[in-house]
Short mmCIF file of C-alpha atoms in Angstrom, two decimals:
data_model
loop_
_atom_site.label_atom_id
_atom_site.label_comp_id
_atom_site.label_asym_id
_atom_site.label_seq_id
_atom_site.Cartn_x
_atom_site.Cartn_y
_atom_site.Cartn_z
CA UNK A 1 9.06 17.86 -12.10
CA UNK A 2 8.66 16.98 -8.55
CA UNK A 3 10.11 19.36 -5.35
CA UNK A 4 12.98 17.29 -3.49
CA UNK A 5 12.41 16.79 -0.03
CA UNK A 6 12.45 15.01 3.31
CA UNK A 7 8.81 15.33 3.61
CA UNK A 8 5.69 14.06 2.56
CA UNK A 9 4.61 14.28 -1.29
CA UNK A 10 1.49 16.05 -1.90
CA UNK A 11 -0.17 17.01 -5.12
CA UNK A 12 -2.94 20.03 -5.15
CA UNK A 13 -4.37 19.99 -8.79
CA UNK A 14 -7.15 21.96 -9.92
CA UNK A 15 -9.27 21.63 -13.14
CA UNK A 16 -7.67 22.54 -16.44
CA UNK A 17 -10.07 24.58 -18.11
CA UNK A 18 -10.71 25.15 -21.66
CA UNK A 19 -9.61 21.57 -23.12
CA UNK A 20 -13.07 21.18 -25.03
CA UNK A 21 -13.24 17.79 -26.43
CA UNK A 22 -9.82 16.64 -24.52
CA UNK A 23 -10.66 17.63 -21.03
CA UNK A 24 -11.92 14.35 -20.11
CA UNK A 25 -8.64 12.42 -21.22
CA UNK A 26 -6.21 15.21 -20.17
CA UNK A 27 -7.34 14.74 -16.54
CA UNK A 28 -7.30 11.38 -16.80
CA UNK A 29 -3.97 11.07 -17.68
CA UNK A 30 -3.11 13.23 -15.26
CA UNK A 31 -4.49 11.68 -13.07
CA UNK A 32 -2.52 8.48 -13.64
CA UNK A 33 0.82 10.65 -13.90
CA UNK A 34 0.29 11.76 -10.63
CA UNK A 35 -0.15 8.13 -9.25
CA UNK A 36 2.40 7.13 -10.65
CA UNK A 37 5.13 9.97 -9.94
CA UNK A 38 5.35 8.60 -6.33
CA UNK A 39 2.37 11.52 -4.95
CA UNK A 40 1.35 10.33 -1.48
CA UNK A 41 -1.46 12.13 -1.18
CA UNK A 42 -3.65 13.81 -4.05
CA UNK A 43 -6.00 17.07 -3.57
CA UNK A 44 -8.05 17.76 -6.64
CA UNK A 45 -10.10 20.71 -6.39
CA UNK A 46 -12.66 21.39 -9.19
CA UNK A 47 -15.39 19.68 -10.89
CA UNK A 48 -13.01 18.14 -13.49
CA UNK A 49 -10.67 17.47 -11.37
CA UNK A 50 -12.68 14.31 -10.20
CA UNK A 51 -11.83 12.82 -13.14
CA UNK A 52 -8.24 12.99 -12.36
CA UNK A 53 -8.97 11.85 -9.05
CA UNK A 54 -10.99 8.70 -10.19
CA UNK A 55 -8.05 7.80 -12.62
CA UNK A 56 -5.84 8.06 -9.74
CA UNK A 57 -7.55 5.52 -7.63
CA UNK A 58 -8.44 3.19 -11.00
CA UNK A 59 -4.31 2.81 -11.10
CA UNK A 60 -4.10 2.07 -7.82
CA UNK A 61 -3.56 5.35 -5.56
CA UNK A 62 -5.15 4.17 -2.39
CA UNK A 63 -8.61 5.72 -1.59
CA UNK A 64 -7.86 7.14 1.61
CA UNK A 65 -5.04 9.15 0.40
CA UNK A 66 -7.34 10.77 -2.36
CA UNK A 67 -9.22 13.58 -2.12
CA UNK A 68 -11.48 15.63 -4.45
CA UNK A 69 -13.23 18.47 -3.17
CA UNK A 70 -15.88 20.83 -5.72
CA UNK A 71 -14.24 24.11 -5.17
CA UNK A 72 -11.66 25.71 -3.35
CA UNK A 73 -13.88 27.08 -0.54
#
């Protein structure tokens, strides 16, 4: 469930780990949850969580407010 606030809506997500054969569509949908939830801005951090991110943008989450980055450093 989403906070409730004044402010912006931002989503940090890192990679769910240990989905074996359903990691690829868990991020995924995901990914398309998160677009969909109202999210202004997605983080994914992780190499999964590109996945999530690409789904994200594929349902229409504009680019620039998506944003994966490899790890958390």
């Amino acid at each position: 469930l989403p906070l409730r606030s004044g402010g912006r809506r931002i989503a940090v997500l890192g990679d769910m780990l240990e989905l074996g054969m359903l990691t690829e569509s868990a991020h995924e949908r995901i990914g398309r949850l998160a677009a969909a939830s109202g999210v202004e801005w997605l983080i994914g951090v992780g190499s999964a969580s590109a996945m999530l991110c690409r789904a994200a943008r594929d349902v229409g989450m504009a680019e620039e407010r998506v944003f994966h980055f490899p790890n958390a450093q």
